[in-house]
Every structure is written in C-alpha cells, then in structure tokens.
A tleap script that builds the chain and sets N, CA, C and O, in Angstrom:
source leaprc.protein.ff14SB
mol = sequence {
  NMET SER ILE PHE ASN LEU LYS ASN THR LEU
  LEU ILE ASP ALA VAL THR CYS THR GLY LEU
  PHE VAL PHE CYS VAL PHE ALA THR ALA THR
  VAL ALA ALA LEU LEU GLY LEU PRO PHE GLU
  VAL VAL THR VAL ALA GLY TRP ILE GLY LEU
  PRO SER ALA LEU LEU MET LEU PHE VAL ALA
  ASN GLN LYS VAL PRO SER LYS GLY LEU ALA
  ASN LEU ILE ALA VAL GLY ASN LEU GLY TRP
  VAL ILE ALA SER PHE ALA VAL LEU GLY VAL
  PHE ALA ALA GLN MET THR ALA LEU GLY LEU
  ALA VAL VAL VAL VAL GLN ALA ILE GLY VAL
  LEU VAL PHE ALA ILE TYR GLU ALA LYS GLY
  ALA ALA ALA LEU PRO ARG PRO VAL ALA CALA
}
set mol.1.N position { 53.811 -3.035 -49.555 }
set mol.1.CA position { 52.402 -2.530 -49.396 }
set mol.1.C position { 51.935 -2.180 -50.745 }
set mol.1.O position { 52.625 -1.666 -51.626 }
set mol.2.N position { 50.275 -2.622 -50.843 }
set mol.2.CA position { 49.865 -2.269 -51.881 }
set mol.2.C position { 49.357 -0.733 -51.871 }
set mol.2.O position { 49.289 -0.011 -50.876 }
set mol.3.N position { 48.979 -0.358 -53.344 }
set mol.3.CA position { 48.029 1.081 -53.083 }
set mol.3.C position { 47.133 0.915 -52.259 }
set mol.3.O position { 46.992 1.647 -51.280 }
set mol.4.N position { 46.145 -0.401 -52.622 }
set mol.4.CA position { 44.955 -0.287 -51.708 }
set mol.4.C position { 45.175 -0.495 -50.269 }
set mol.4.O position { 44.280 0.052 -49.625 }
set mol.5.N position { 45.961 -1.030 -49.607 }
set mol.5.CA position { 46.497 -0.700 -48.271 }
set mol.5.C position { 46.866 0.676 -48.001 }
set mol.5.O position { 46.346 1.257 -47.048 }
set mol.6.N position { 47.620 1.192 -48.666 }
set mol.6.CA position { 47.834 2.554 -48.509 }
set mol.6.C position { 47.041 3.539 -48.353 }
set mol.6.O position { 47.160 4.432 -47.514 }
set mol.7.N position { 45.881 3.374 -49.452 }
set mol.7.CA position { 44.807 4.159 -49.505 }
set mol.7.C position { 43.950 3.881 -48.230 }
set mol.7.O position { 43.375 4.820 -47.680 }
set mol.8.N position { 43.865 2.746 -47.804 }
set mol.8.CA position { 42.896 2.228 -46.647 }
set mol.8.C position { 43.446 2.993 -45.395 }
set mol.8.O position { 42.692 3.459 -44.541 }
set mol.9.N position { 44.893 3.096 -45.340 }
set mol.9.CA position { 45.709 3.458 -44.217 }
set mol.9.C position { 45.440 4.804 -43.938 }
set mol.9.O position { 45.247 5.227 -42.798 }
set mol.10.N position { 45.419 5.631 -45.177 }
set mol.10.CA position { 45.243 7.138 -45.409 }
set mol.10.C position { 43.876 7.337 -44.848 }
set mol.10.O position { 43.706 8.195 -43.981 }
set mol.11.N position { 42.920 6.626 -45.267 }
set mol.11.CA position { 41.433 6.998 -45.195 }
set mol.11.C position { 41.268 6.626 -43.488 }
set mol.11.O position { 40.734 7.480 -42.780 }
set mol.12.N position { 41.627 5.650 -43.022 }
set mol.12.CA position { 41.902 5.501 -41.255 }
set mol.12.C position { 42.153 6.639 -40.907 }
set mol.12.O position { 41.338 7.370 -40.342 }
set mol.13.N position { 43.404 6.972 -41.217 }
set mol.13.CA position { 44.515 7.881 -40.642 }
set mol.13.C position { 43.256 9.579 -40.727 }
set mol.13.O position { 43.340 10.464 -39.876 }
set mol.14.N position { 42.472 9.623 -41.640 }
set mol.14.CA position { 41.912 10.726 -41.975 }
set mol.14.C position { 40.715 10.811 -41.107 }
set mol.14.O position { 40.372 11.877 -40.597 }
set mol.15.N position { 40.192 9.900 -40.966 }
set mol.15.CA position { 38.989 9.708 -39.974 }
set mol.15.C position { 39.432 9.768 -38.570 }
set mol.15.O position { 38.612 10.328 -37.843 }
set mol.16.N position { 40.485 9.353 -37.993 }
set mol.16.CA position { 41.098 9.682 -36.772 }
set mol.16.C position { 41.326 11.012 -36.447 }
set mol.16.O position { 41.100 11.465 -35.325 }
set mol.17.N position { 41.847 11.782 -37.554 }
set mol.17.CA position { 42.296 13.285 -37.694 }
set mol.17.C position { 40.964 14.199 -37.260 }
set mol.17.O position { 40.913 15.010 -36.335 }
set mol.18.N position { 39.724 13.775 -38.350 }
set mol.18.CA position { 38.653 14.354 -38.085 }
set mol.18.C position { 37.998 14.159 -36.774 }
set mol.18.O position { 37.348 15.042 -36.215 }
set mol.19.N position { 38.195 12.950 -36.296 }
set mol.19.CA position { 37.645 13.143 -34.813 }
set mol.19.C position { 38.095 13.734 -33.985 }
set mol.19.O position { 37.361 14.221 -33.125 }
set mol.20.N position { 39.647 13.921 -33.945 }
set mol.20.CA position { 40.599 14.867 -33.360 }
set mol.20.C position { 39.944 16.274 -33.420 }
set mol.20.O position { 39.641 16.888 -32.397 }
set mol.21.N position { 39.717 16.808 -34.827 }
set mol.21.CA position { 39.187 18.059 -35.227 }
set mol.21.C position { 37.737 18.199 -34.396 }
set mol.21.O position { 37.511 19.289 -33.871 }
set mol.22.N position { 37.076 17.481 -34.307 }
set mol.22.CA position { 35.662 17.543 -33.801 }
set mol.22.C position { 35.654 17.792 -32.388 }
set mol.22.O position { 35.152 18.780 -31.850 }
set mol.23.N position { 36.331 16.687 -31.727 }
set mol.23.CA position { 36.383 16.952 -30.237 }
set mol.23.C position { 37.214 17.857 -29.765 }
set mol.23.O position { 36.841 18.501 -28.784 }
set mol.24.N position { 38.296 18.074 -30.244 }
set mol.24.CA position { 39.505 19.032 -29.800 }
set mol.24.C position { 38.698 20.638 -30.134 }
set mol.24.O position { 38.631 21.478 -29.237 }
set mol.25.N position { 38.218 20.857 -31.302 }
set mol.25.CA position { 37.462 22.001 -31.424 }
set mol.25.C position { 35.826 22.285 -30.619 }
set mol.25.O position { 35.430 23.274 -30.001 }
set mol.26.N position { 35.335 21.357 -30.843 }
set mol.26.CA position { 33.803 21.452 -30.444 }
set mol.26.C position { 33.345 21.311 -29.302 }
set mol.26.O position { 32.259 21.710 -28.883 }
set mol.27.N position { 34.584 20.432 -28.462 }
set mol.27.CA position { 34.272 20.229 -27.189 }
set mol.27.C position { 35.683 20.440 -26.246 }
set mol.27.O position { 36.096 19.569 -25.481 }
set mol.28.N position { 36.213 21.507 -26.410 }
set mol.28.CA position { 37.596 21.782 -25.955 }
set mol.28.C position { 37.548 21.896 -24.607 }
set mol.28.O position { 38.447 21.369 -23.951 }
set mol.29.N position { 36.515 22.586 -23.969 }
set mol.29.CA position { 36.167 22.538 -22.304 }
set mol.29.C position { 36.344 21.303 -21.571 }
set mol.29.O position { 36.985 21.119 -20.537 }
set mol.30.N position { 35.638 20.439 -22.310 }
set mol.30.CA position { 35.950 18.934 -22.047 }
set mol.30.C position { 36.699 18.038 -21.797 }
set mol.30.O position { 36.811 17.273 -20.839 }
set mol.31.N position { 37.508 18.242 -23.233 }
set mol.31.CA position { 38.671 17.547 -23.526 }
set mol.31.C position { 39.474 17.989 -22.384 }
set mol.31.O position { 39.717 17.292 -21.400 }
set mol.32.N position { 39.896 19.265 -22.588 }
set mol.32.CA position { 41.188 19.938 -21.855 }
set mol.32.C position { 40.926 19.157 -20.298 }
set mol.32.O position { 41.766 18.413 -19.792 }
set mol.33.N position { 39.576 19.493 -19.658 }
set mol.33.CA position { 39.587 18.992 -18.218 }
set mol.33.C position { 39.739 17.698 -18.105 }
set mol.33.O position { 40.163 17.284 -17.026 }
set mol.34.N position { 39.394 16.608 -19.319 }
set mol.34.CA position { 39.588 15.273 -18.834 }
set mol.34.C position { 41.013 15.008 -19.006 }
set mol.34.O position { 41.575 14.137 -18.343 }
set mol.35.N position { 41.788 15.921 -20.107 }
set mol.35.CA position { 42.989 15.354 -20.265 }
set mol.35.C position { 44.153 16.239 -19.349 }
set mol.35.O position { 45.325 15.911 -19.534 }
set mol.36.N position { 43.933 17.115 -18.574 }
set mol.36.CA position { 44.317 18.211 -17.717 }
set mol.36.C position { 45.176 19.108 -18.680 }
set mol.36.O position { 46.064 19.618 -17.997 }
set mol.37.N position { 45.276 19.532 -20.078 }
set mol.37.CA position { 45.839 20.177 -20.760 }
set mol.37.C position { 44.970 21.523 -20.806 }
set mol.37.O position { 43.803 21.731 -20.477 }
set mol.38.N position { 46.224 22.585 -21.474 }
set mol.38.CA position { 45.472 24.123 -21.276 }
set mol.38.C position { 44.391 23.808 -22.850 }
set mol.38.O position { 44.445 22.890 -23.668 }
set mol.39.N position { 43.639 24.803 -22.776 }
set mol.39.CA position { 42.322 25.110 -23.745 }
set mol.39.C position { 43.085 24.979 -24.975 }
set mol.39.O position { 42.808 24.180 -25.869 }
set mol.40.N position { 44.310 26.008 -24.985 }
set mol.40.CA position { 44.843 26.452 -26.196 }
set mol.40.C position { 45.685 24.986 -26.887 }
set mol.40.O position { 45.881 24.924 -28.101 }
set mol.41.N position { 46.009 24.167 -26.201 }
set mol.41.CA position { 46.894 23.030 -26.891 }
set mol.41.C position { 45.787 22.180 -27.131 }
set mol.41.O position { 46.225 21.348 -27.925 }
set mol.42.N position { 44.686 21.938 -26.912 }
set mol.42.CA position { 43.662 21.397 -27.166 }
set mol.42.C position { 43.195 21.754 -28.615 }
set mol.42.O position { 43.269 21.069 -29.636 }
set mol.43.N position { 42.673 23.066 -28.420 }
set mol.43.CA position { 42.121 23.800 -29.677 }
set mol.43.C position { 43.627 23.689 -30.969 }
set mol.43.O position { 43.281 23.264 -32.072 }
set mol.44.N position { 44.520 23.899 -30.879 }
set mol.44.CA position { 45.585 23.922 -31.576 }
set mol.44.C position { 45.656 22.323 -32.526 }
set mol.44.O position { 45.619 22.102 -33.736 }
set mol.45.N position { 45.773 21.389 -31.290 }
set mol.45.CA position { 45.793 20.131 -31.774 }
set mol.45.C position { 44.547 20.071 -32.879 }
set mol.45.O position { 44.661 19.998 -34.103 }
set mol.46.N position { 43.511 20.115 -32.210 }
set mol.46.CA position { 42.230 19.852 -33.251 }
set mol.46.C position { 42.116 20.518 -34.396 }
set mol.46.O position { 41.559 20.023 -35.376 }
set mol.47.N position { 42.674 21.799 -34.384 }
set mol.47.CA position { 42.877 22.618 -35.875 }
set mol.47.C position { 43.651 21.925 -36.859 }
set mol.47.O position { 43.280 21.888 -38.032 }
set mol.48.N position { 45.163 21.133 -36.288 }
set mol.48.CA position { 45.867 20.523 -37.024 }
set mol.48.C position { 45.104 19.545 -37.621 }
set mol.48.O position { 45.279 19.424 -38.834 }
set mol.49.N position { 44.308 18.818 -37.100 }
set mol.49.CA position { 43.637 17.625 -37.432 }
set mol.49.C position { 42.892 17.736 -38.913 }
set mol.49.O position { 42.898 16.957 -39.866 }
set mol.50.N position { 42.236 19.051 -38.715 }
set mol.50.CA position { 41.409 19.224 -40.222 }
set mol.50.C position { 42.157 19.293 -41.368 }
set mol.50.O position { 41.813 18.535 -42.275 }
set mol.51.N position { 43.162 20.066 -41.563 }
set mol.51.CA position { 43.848 20.042 -43.084 }
set mol.51.C position { 44.731 18.684 -43.057 }
set mol.51.O position { 45.124 18.322 -44.166 }
set mol.52.N position { 45.074 17.938 -42.029 }
set mol.52.CA position { 45.499 16.829 -41.945 }
set mol.52.C position { 44.770 15.814 -42.687 }
set mol.52.O position { 45.202 15.129 -43.613 }
set mol.53.N position { 43.487 15.799 -42.112 }
set mol.53.CA position { 42.576 14.798 -42.671 }
set mol.53.C position { 42.317 15.341 -44.115 }
set mol.53.O position { 42.020 14.337 -44.762 }
set mol.54.N position { 42.292 16.088 -44.684 }
set mol.54.CA position { 41.891 16.691 -45.892 }
set mol.54.C position { 42.996 16.500 -47.028 }
set mol.54.O position { 42.721 16.477 -48.228 }
set mol.55.N position { 44.326 16.361 -46.481 }
set mol.55.CA position { 45.168 15.836 -47.189 }
set mol.55.C position { 45.255 14.349 -47.627 }
set mol.55.O position { 45.502 13.898 -48.745 }
set mol.56.N position { 45.029 13.793 -46.631 }
set mol.56.CA position { 44.925 12.214 -46.472 }
set mol.56.C position { 43.669 12.052 -47.246 }
set mol.56.O position { 43.897 11.488 -48.316 }
set mol.57.N position { 42.641 12.302 -47.100 }
set mol.57.CA position { 41.510 11.954 -48.054 }
set mol.57.C position { 42.000 12.449 -49.631 }
set mol.57.O position { 41.947 11.689 -50.598 }
set mol.58.N position { 42.428 13.698 -49.693 }
set mol.58.CA position { 43.300 14.027 -51.088 }
set mol.58.C position { 43.922 12.752 -51.480 }
set mol.58.O position { 43.414 11.931 -52.243 }
set mol.59.N position { 44.825 12.675 -51.017 }
set mol.59.CA position { 45.889 11.314 -51.636 }
set mol.59.C position { 45.235 10.182 -51.824 }
set mol.59.O position { 45.348 9.640 -52.924 }
set mol.60.N position { 44.302 9.494 -50.666 }
set mol.60.CA position { 43.859 8.319 -50.674 }
set mol.60.C position { 42.657 8.020 -51.929 }
set mol.60.O position { 42.280 6.887 -52.229 }
set mol.61.N position { 42.186 9.222 -52.539 }
set mol.61.CA position { 41.388 9.298 -53.670 }
set mol.61.C position { 42.118 9.785 -55.012 }
set mol.61.O position { 41.508 10.115 -56.030 }
set mol.62.N position { 43.254 9.784 -54.895 }
set mol.62.CA position { 44.198 9.674 -56.117 }
set mol.62.C position { 44.257 8.423 -56.750 }
set mol.62.O position { 44.550 7.470 -56.028 }
set mol.63.N position { 44.059 8.231 -57.855 }
set mol.63.CA position { 44.136 6.932 -58.698 }
set mol.63.C position { 45.468 6.316 -58.497 }
set mol.63.O position { 45.464 5.109 -58.254 }
set mol.64.N position { 46.453 6.846 -58.548 }
set mol.64.CA position { 47.807 6.359 -57.890 }
set mol.64.C position { 48.304 7.455 -57.033 }
set mol.64.O position { 48.557 8.511 -57.613 }
set mol.65.N position { 48.488 7.394 -55.760 }
set mol.65.CA position { 48.468 8.186 -54.869 }
set mol.65.C position { 50.008 9.094 -54.985 }
set mol.65.O position { 51.067 8.474 -55.077 }
set mol.66.N position { 49.985 9.995 -54.974 }
set mol.66.CA position { 51.135 10.832 -54.970 }
set mol.66.C position { 52.395 10.495 -53.851 }
set mol.66.O position { 52.262 10.849 -52.680 }
set mol.67.N position { 53.560 9.821 -54.290 }
set mol.67.CA position { 54.592 9.306 -53.606 }
set mol.67.C position { 55.173 10.666 -52.625 }
set mol.67.O position { 55.296 10.574 -51.403 }
set mol.68.N position { 55.442 11.716 -53.284 }
set mol.68.CA position { 55.881 13.077 -52.442 }
set mol.68.C position { 54.710 13.430 -51.082 }
set mol.68.O position { 55.023 13.487 -49.893 }
set mol.69.N position { 53.560 13.599 -51.560 }
set mol.69.CA position { 52.467 13.808 -50.564 }
set mol.69.C position { 52.363 12.637 -49.734 }
set mol.69.O position { 52.283 12.926 -48.540 }
set mol.70.N position { 52.336 11.211 -50.032 }
set mol.70.CA position { 52.498 10.278 -49.090 }
set mol.70.C position { 53.610 10.224 -48.037 }
set mol.70.O position { 53.392 9.755 -46.920 }
set mol.71.N position { 54.901 10.746 -48.432 }
set mol.71.CA position { 55.897 10.776 -47.603 }
set mol.71.C position { 55.578 11.926 -46.673 }
set mol.71.O position { 55.827 11.742 -45.481 }
set mol.72.N position { 54.931 13.387 -47.140 }
set mol.72.CA position { 54.863 14.269 -46.334 }
set mol.72.C position { 53.614 13.836 -45.429 }
set mol.72.O position { 53.475 14.494 -44.398 }
set mol.73.N position { 52.809 12.950 -45.643 }
set mol.73.CA position { 51.896 12.816 -44.524 }
set mol.73.C position { 52.670 12.120 -43.434 }
set mol.73.O position { 52.562 12.543 -42.283 }
set mol.74.N position { 53.588 10.891 -43.754 }
set mol.74.CA position { 54.309 10.232 -42.943 }
set mol.74.C position { 55.425 10.979 -41.848 }
set mol.74.O position { 55.718 10.644 -40.701 }
set mol.75.N position { 55.827 11.911 -42.527 }
set mol.75.CA position { 56.825 12.722 -42.025 }
set mol.75.C position { 55.848 13.780 -40.907 }
set mol.75.O position { 56.156 13.848 -39.717 }
set mol.76.N position { 54.916 14.394 -41.358 }
set mol.76.CA position { 53.944 15.041 -40.750 }
set mol.76.C position { 53.598 14.197 -39.377 }
set mol.76.O position { 53.562 14.637 -38.228 }
set mol.77.N position { 53.349 12.818 -39.849 }
set mol.77.CA position { 52.662 12.069 -38.501 }
set mol.77.C position { 54.136 12.022 -37.484 }
set mol.77.O position { 54.147 12.345 -36.296 }
set mol.78.N position { 54.986 11.682 -38.041 }
set mol.78.CA position { 56.257 11.580 -37.269 }
set mol.78.C position { 56.516 13.125 -36.119 }
set mol.78.O position { 56.881 13.189 -34.945 }
set mol.79.N position { 56.123 14.216 -37.135 }
set mol.79.CA position { 56.317 15.446 -36.238 }
set mol.79.C position { 55.141 15.225 -35.139 }
set mol.79.O position { 55.444 15.427 -33.964 }
set mol.80.N position { 54.000 14.877 -35.411 }
set mol.80.CA position { 53.094 14.635 -34.378 }
set mol.80.C position { 53.522 14.123 -33.325 }
set mol.80.O position { 53.451 14.745 -32.264 }
set mol.81.N position { 54.183 12.582 -33.425 }
set mol.81.CA position { 54.825 11.836 -32.376 }
set mol.81.C position { 55.502 12.711 -31.602 }
set mol.81.O position { 55.244 12.858 -30.407 }
set mol.82.N position { 56.515 13.427 -32.292 }
set mol.82.CA position { 57.577 14.084 -31.346 }
set mol.82.C position { 57.005 15.322 -30.666 }
set mol.82.O position { 57.537 15.708 -29.625 }
set mol.83.N position { 55.849 16.042 -31.230 }
set mol.83.CA position { 55.140 17.193 -30.401 }
set mol.83.C position { 54.315 16.808 -29.422 }
set mol.83.O position { 53.952 17.604 -28.556 }
set mol.84.N position { 53.808 15.162 -29.457 }
set mol.84.CA position { 52.921 14.406 -28.348 }
set mol.84.C position { 54.147 14.477 -27.104 }
set mol.84.O position { 53.947 15.010 -26.013 }
set mol.85.N position { 55.312 13.894 -27.469 }
set mol.85.CA position { 56.212 13.763 -26.247 }
set mol.85.C position { 56.728 15.073 -25.461 }
set mol.85.O position { 57.196 15.134 -24.324 }
set mol.86.N position { 56.510 16.086 -26.383 }
set mol.86.CA position { 56.865 17.363 -26.122 }
set mol.86.C position { 55.818 18.002 -25.021 }
set mol.86.O position { 56.083 18.615 -23.987 }
set mol.87.N position { 54.868 17.743 -25.442 }
set mol.87.CA position { 53.616 18.133 -24.751 }
set mol.87.C position { 53.727 17.355 -23.155 }
set mol.87.O position { 53.668 17.855 -22.032 }
set mol.88.N position { 53.909 15.954 -23.590 }
set mol.88.CA position { 54.199 15.548 -22.284 }
set mol.88.C position { 55.311 15.989 -21.382 }
set mol.88.O position { 55.060 16.089 -20.181 }
set mol.89.N position { 56.460 16.253 -21.808 }
set mol.89.CA position { 57.499 16.891 -21.299 }
set mol.89.C position { 57.243 18.430 -20.655 }
set mol.89.O position { 57.934 18.760 -19.690 }
set mol.90.N position { 56.357 19.262 -21.137 }
set mol.90.CA position { 55.830 20.137 -20.757 }
set mol.90.C position { 54.795 20.261 -19.743 }
set mol.90.O position { 54.875 21.064 -18.814 }
set mol.91.N position { 53.759 19.411 -19.937 }
set mol.91.CA position { 52.532 19.413 -19.388 }
set mol.91.C position { 52.292 18.115 -18.258 }
set mol.91.O position { 51.324 18.012 -17.505 }
set mol.92.N position { 53.187 17.384 -18.340 }
set mol.92.CA position { 53.041 16.040 -17.682 }
set mol.92.C position { 52.606 15.934 -16.218 }
set mol.92.O position { 51.988 15.000 -15.706 }
set mol.93.N position { 53.095 17.204 -15.560 }
set mol.93.CA position { 52.745 17.503 -14.000 }
set mol.93.C position { 51.458 17.876 -13.835 }
set mol.93.O position { 50.862 17.583 -12.799 }
set mol.94.N position { 50.836 18.608 -14.896 }
set mol.94.CA position { 49.337 19.074 -14.448 }
set mol.94.C position { 48.184 18.089 -15.112 }
set mol.94.O position { 46.971 18.203 -14.936 }
set mol.95.N position { 48.990 16.899 -16.078 }
set mol.95.CA position { 47.760 16.329 -16.983 }
set mol.95.C position { 47.135 15.121 -15.798 }
set mol.95.O position { 47.742 14.733 -14.800 }
set mol.96.N position { 46.198 14.826 -16.107 }
set mol.96.CA position { 45.408 13.806 -15.392 }
set mol.96.C position { 45.739 12.405 -15.846 }
set mol.96.O position { 45.965 12.427 -17.056 }
set mol.97.N position { 45.873 10.983 -15.245 }
set mol.97.CA position { 46.125 10.055 -15.706 }
set mol.97.C position { 45.764 9.455 -16.883 }
set mol.97.O position { 46.511 8.734 -17.545 }
set mol.98.N position { 44.312 9.817 -17.237 }
set mol.98.CA position { 43.757 9.531 -18.483 }
set mol.98.C position { 44.532 10.493 -19.219 }
set mol.98.O position { 45.128 10.025 -20.189 }
set mol.99.N position { 44.667 11.700 -19.002 }
set mol.99.CA position { 45.362 12.494 -20.250 }
set mol.99.C position { 46.866 11.979 -20.411 }
set mol.99.O position { 47.472 12.315 -21.428 }
set mol.100.N position { 47.377 11.333 -19.639 }
set mol.100.CA position { 48.812 10.885 -19.953 }
set mol.100.C position { 48.610 9.603 -20.767 }
set mol.100.O position { 49.265 9.532 -21.806 }
set mol.101.N position { 47.803 8.577 -20.457 }
set mol.101.CA position { 47.783 7.526 -21.346 }
set mol.101.C position { 46.899 7.989 -22.692 }
set mol.101.O position { 47.120 7.403 -23.752 }
set mol.102.N position { 45.997 8.941 -22.636 }
set mol.102.CA position { 45.663 9.082 -24.080 }
set mol.102.C position { 46.723 9.676 -25.190 }
set mol.102.O position { 46.609 9.426 -26.390 }
set mol.103.N position { 47.799 10.518 -24.623 }
set mol.103.CA position { 48.723 11.031 -25.319 }
set mol.103.C position { 49.805 10.200 -25.627 }
set mol.103.O position { 50.507 10.277 -26.636 }
set mol.104.N position { 49.902 9.420 -24.728 }
set mol.104.CA position { 50.756 8.033 -24.892 }
set mol.104.C position { 50.390 7.237 -26.013 }
set mol.104.O position { 51.084 6.950 -26.989 }
set mol.105.N position { 49.127 6.891 -25.737 }
set mol.105.CA position { 48.454 5.542 -26.915 }
set mol.105.C position { 48.447 6.303 -28.224 }
set mol.105.O position { 48.933 5.818 -29.246 }
set mol.106.N position { 47.813 7.667 -28.172 }
set mol.106.CA position { 47.614 8.101 -29.438 }
set mol.106.C position { 49.114 8.312 -30.171 }
set mol.106.O position { 49.291 8.072 -31.366 }
set mol.107.N position { 49.888 8.669 -29.506 }
set mol.107.CA position { 51.509 8.855 -30.097 }
set mol.107.C position { 51.789 7.729 -30.876 }
set mol.107.O position { 52.110 7.861 -32.057 }
set mol.108.N position { 51.679 6.378 -30.211 }
set mol.108.CA position { 52.211 5.069 -30.440 }
set mol.108.C position { 50.961 4.746 -31.852 }
set mol.108.O position { 51.323 4.064 -32.811 }
set mol.109.N position { 49.986 5.144 -31.808 }
set mol.109.CA position { 49.037 5.121 -32.975 }
set mol.109.C position { 49.419 5.737 -34.294 }
set mol.109.O position { 49.365 5.256 -35.426 }
set mol.110.N position { 49.799 6.859 -33.896 }
set mol.110.CA position { 50.144 7.803 -35.061 }
set mol.110.C position { 51.544 7.331 -35.590 }
set mol.110.O position { 51.773 7.497 -36.788 }
set mol.111.N position { 52.602 6.695 -34.705 }
set mol.111.CA position { 53.647 5.926 -35.196 }
set mol.111.C position { 53.414 5.108 -36.364 }
set mol.111.O position { 53.870 5.171 -37.505 }
set mol.112.N position { 52.413 4.152 -35.682 }
set mol.112.CA position { 51.960 3.165 -36.680 }
set mol.112.C position { 51.470 3.691 -37.960 }
set mol.112.O position { 51.973 3.213 -38.977 }
set mol.113.N position { 50.719 4.448 -38.055 }
set mol.113.CA position { 50.154 5.412 -39.208 }
set mol.113.C position { 51.533 5.453 -40.288 }
set mol.113.O position { 51.721 5.024 -41.426 }
set mol.114.N position { 52.365 6.199 -39.300 }
set mol.114.CA position { 53.322 7.063 -40.118 }
set mol.114.C position { 54.385 5.707 -40.378 }
set mol.114.O position { 55.224 6.065 -41.205 }
set mol.115.N position { 54.560 4.662 -40.064 }
set mol.115.CA position { 55.577 3.638 -40.616 }
set mol.115.C position { 54.719 3.127 -41.931 }
set mol.115.O position { 55.249 3.117 -43.042 }
set mol.116.N position { 53.171 2.646 -41.697 }
set mol.116.CA position { 52.696 2.283 -42.785 }
set mol.116.C position { 52.391 3.168 -43.975 }
set mol.116.O position { 52.152 2.712 -45.094 }
set mol.117.N position { 52.409 4.388 -43.692 }
set mol.117.CA position { 52.323 5.479 -44.912 }
set mol.117.C position { 53.670 5.396 -45.777 }
set mol.117.O position { 53.673 5.293 -47.004 }
set mol.118.N position { 54.707 5.450 -45.047 }
set mol.118.CA position { 55.951 5.519 -45.175 }
set mol.118.C position { 56.359 4.179 -46.091 }
set mol.118.O position { 56.869 4.327 -47.202 }
set mol.119.N position { 56.139 3.102 -45.629 }
set mol.119.CA position { 55.964 1.805 -46.441 }
set mol.119.C position { 55.416 1.859 -47.798 }
set mol.119.O position { 56.102 1.680 -48.805 }
set mol.120.N position { 53.929 2.157 -47.798 }
set mol.120.CA position { 53.384 2.391 -48.895 }
set mol.120.C position { 53.793 3.545 -49.838 }
set mol.120.O position { 53.500 3.477 -51.032 }
set mol.121.N position { 54.433 4.554 -49.354 }
set mol.121.CA position { 54.970 5.588 -49.979 }
set mol.121.C position { 56.201 5.061 -50.950 }
set mol.121.O position { 56.329 5.245 -52.161 }
set mol.122.N position { 57.075 4.339 -50.030 }
set mol.122.CA position { 58.197 3.540 -50.583 }
set mol.122.C position { 57.723 2.505 -51.519 }
set mol.122.O position { 58.626 2.041 -52.216 }
set mol.123.N position { 56.511 2.005 -51.726 }
set mol.123.CA position { 56.345 1.197 -52.770 }
set mol.123.C position { 55.323 1.708 -53.999 }
set mol.123.O position { 54.713 0.912 -54.712 }
set mol.124.N position { 55.240 3.109 -54.126 }
set mol.124.CA position { 54.930 3.585 -55.087 }
set mol.124.C position { 55.966 3.872 -55.861 }
set mol.124.O position { 57.146 4.084 -55.582 }
set mol.125.N position { 55.192 3.849 -57.212 }
set mol.125.CA position { 56.455 4.059 -58.455 }
set mol.125.C position { 56.672 5.486 -58.412 }
set mol.125.O position { 55.912 6.351 -57.977 }
set mol.126.N position { 58.007 5.627 -59.011 }
set mol.126.CA position { 58.554 6.816 -59.054 }
set mol.126.C position { 57.735 7.538 -60.039 }
set mol.126.O position { 57.108 6.903 -60.887 }
set mol.127.N position { 57.688 9.142 -59.971 }
set mol.127.CA position { 57.073 9.890 -61.179 }
set mol.127.C position { 57.914 10.007 -62.401 }
set mol.127.O position { 59.083 10.375 -62.285 }
set mol.128.N position { 57.368 9.700 -63.651 }
set mol.128.CA position { 57.530 9.832 -64.764 }
set mol.128.C position { 58.049 11.214 -65.112 }
set mol.128.O position { 57.164 12.063 -65.224 }
set mol.129.N position { 59.534 11.696 -65.344 }
set mol.129.CA position { 59.702 12.751 -65.880 }
set mol.129.C position { 59.271 13.136 -67.324 }
set mol.129.O position { 59.313 12.235 -68.163 }
set mol.130.N position { 58.924 14.187 -67.651 }
set mol.130.CA position { 58.302 14.427 -68.902 }
set mol.130.C position { 59.160 14.955 -69.983 }
set mol.130.O position { 58.682 15.185 -71.094 }
savepdb mol mol.pdb
quit
C-alpha cells in the first residue's frame, strides 16, 4: 500500500469518526432510540470518535505518516470492533433491528479500515535512529 492510499484511508476514517461524533453527541436521544441503545453508550461512542478523528487527521497530514501512530490507529480500530461485538453481547435483546444491523455493519467497516491501516503502516519505512 502506498503512502497516498494510507493517507486517503486515514482521511476517510477520520470523516466517519467525525460523523459518529456529530450524530452521537448532538443527536444522542434520536440515535439511542433508533438503535435501542442506552444514551450513555451512544454518548461515549460519540466522544471516542472525536480524538480518533483528530489523530487520524494528524497522521494523514504528516509528510511521511508515523509508522507507530498508524499502527496505533489500526489497533484502536480493532479495539472498536471488539467493543462493538461486546455491545451486541450486552444489549442485543433491547436493540432494534436497525440497531443490530448498524452495529454489525459499522464493525465490519471499521475492521476493513484497520486492515488497510495496518497494511499501510507495514509499508512505511522504519524510523531512522539518530
């Protein structure tokens, strides 16, 4: 994967995280009702999106993205996927059909981001020791 592709993946991921932040923080009641999730879960998810998006934008705007930070983003996305399935395990009985579908689809999407970001990080040059 080229640096260009890694940067584009990070930018797209940052946009999705920003959307998550906006919807989950500024429309918490609506999102919670549509998904059948507690307000607190929706709010926490939204607030996780903001620093994630900022880190992704920072790394995407580096001349040569930091290998360590790109890996951190990929690992963070894997953590998000695990947390998504934990949310399903805990709240599935109260979630709406839309909520179940949204959580599963977004978990798969985030897994795809994690894979692309990990591949991009692996293709980056190793930092040179001074």
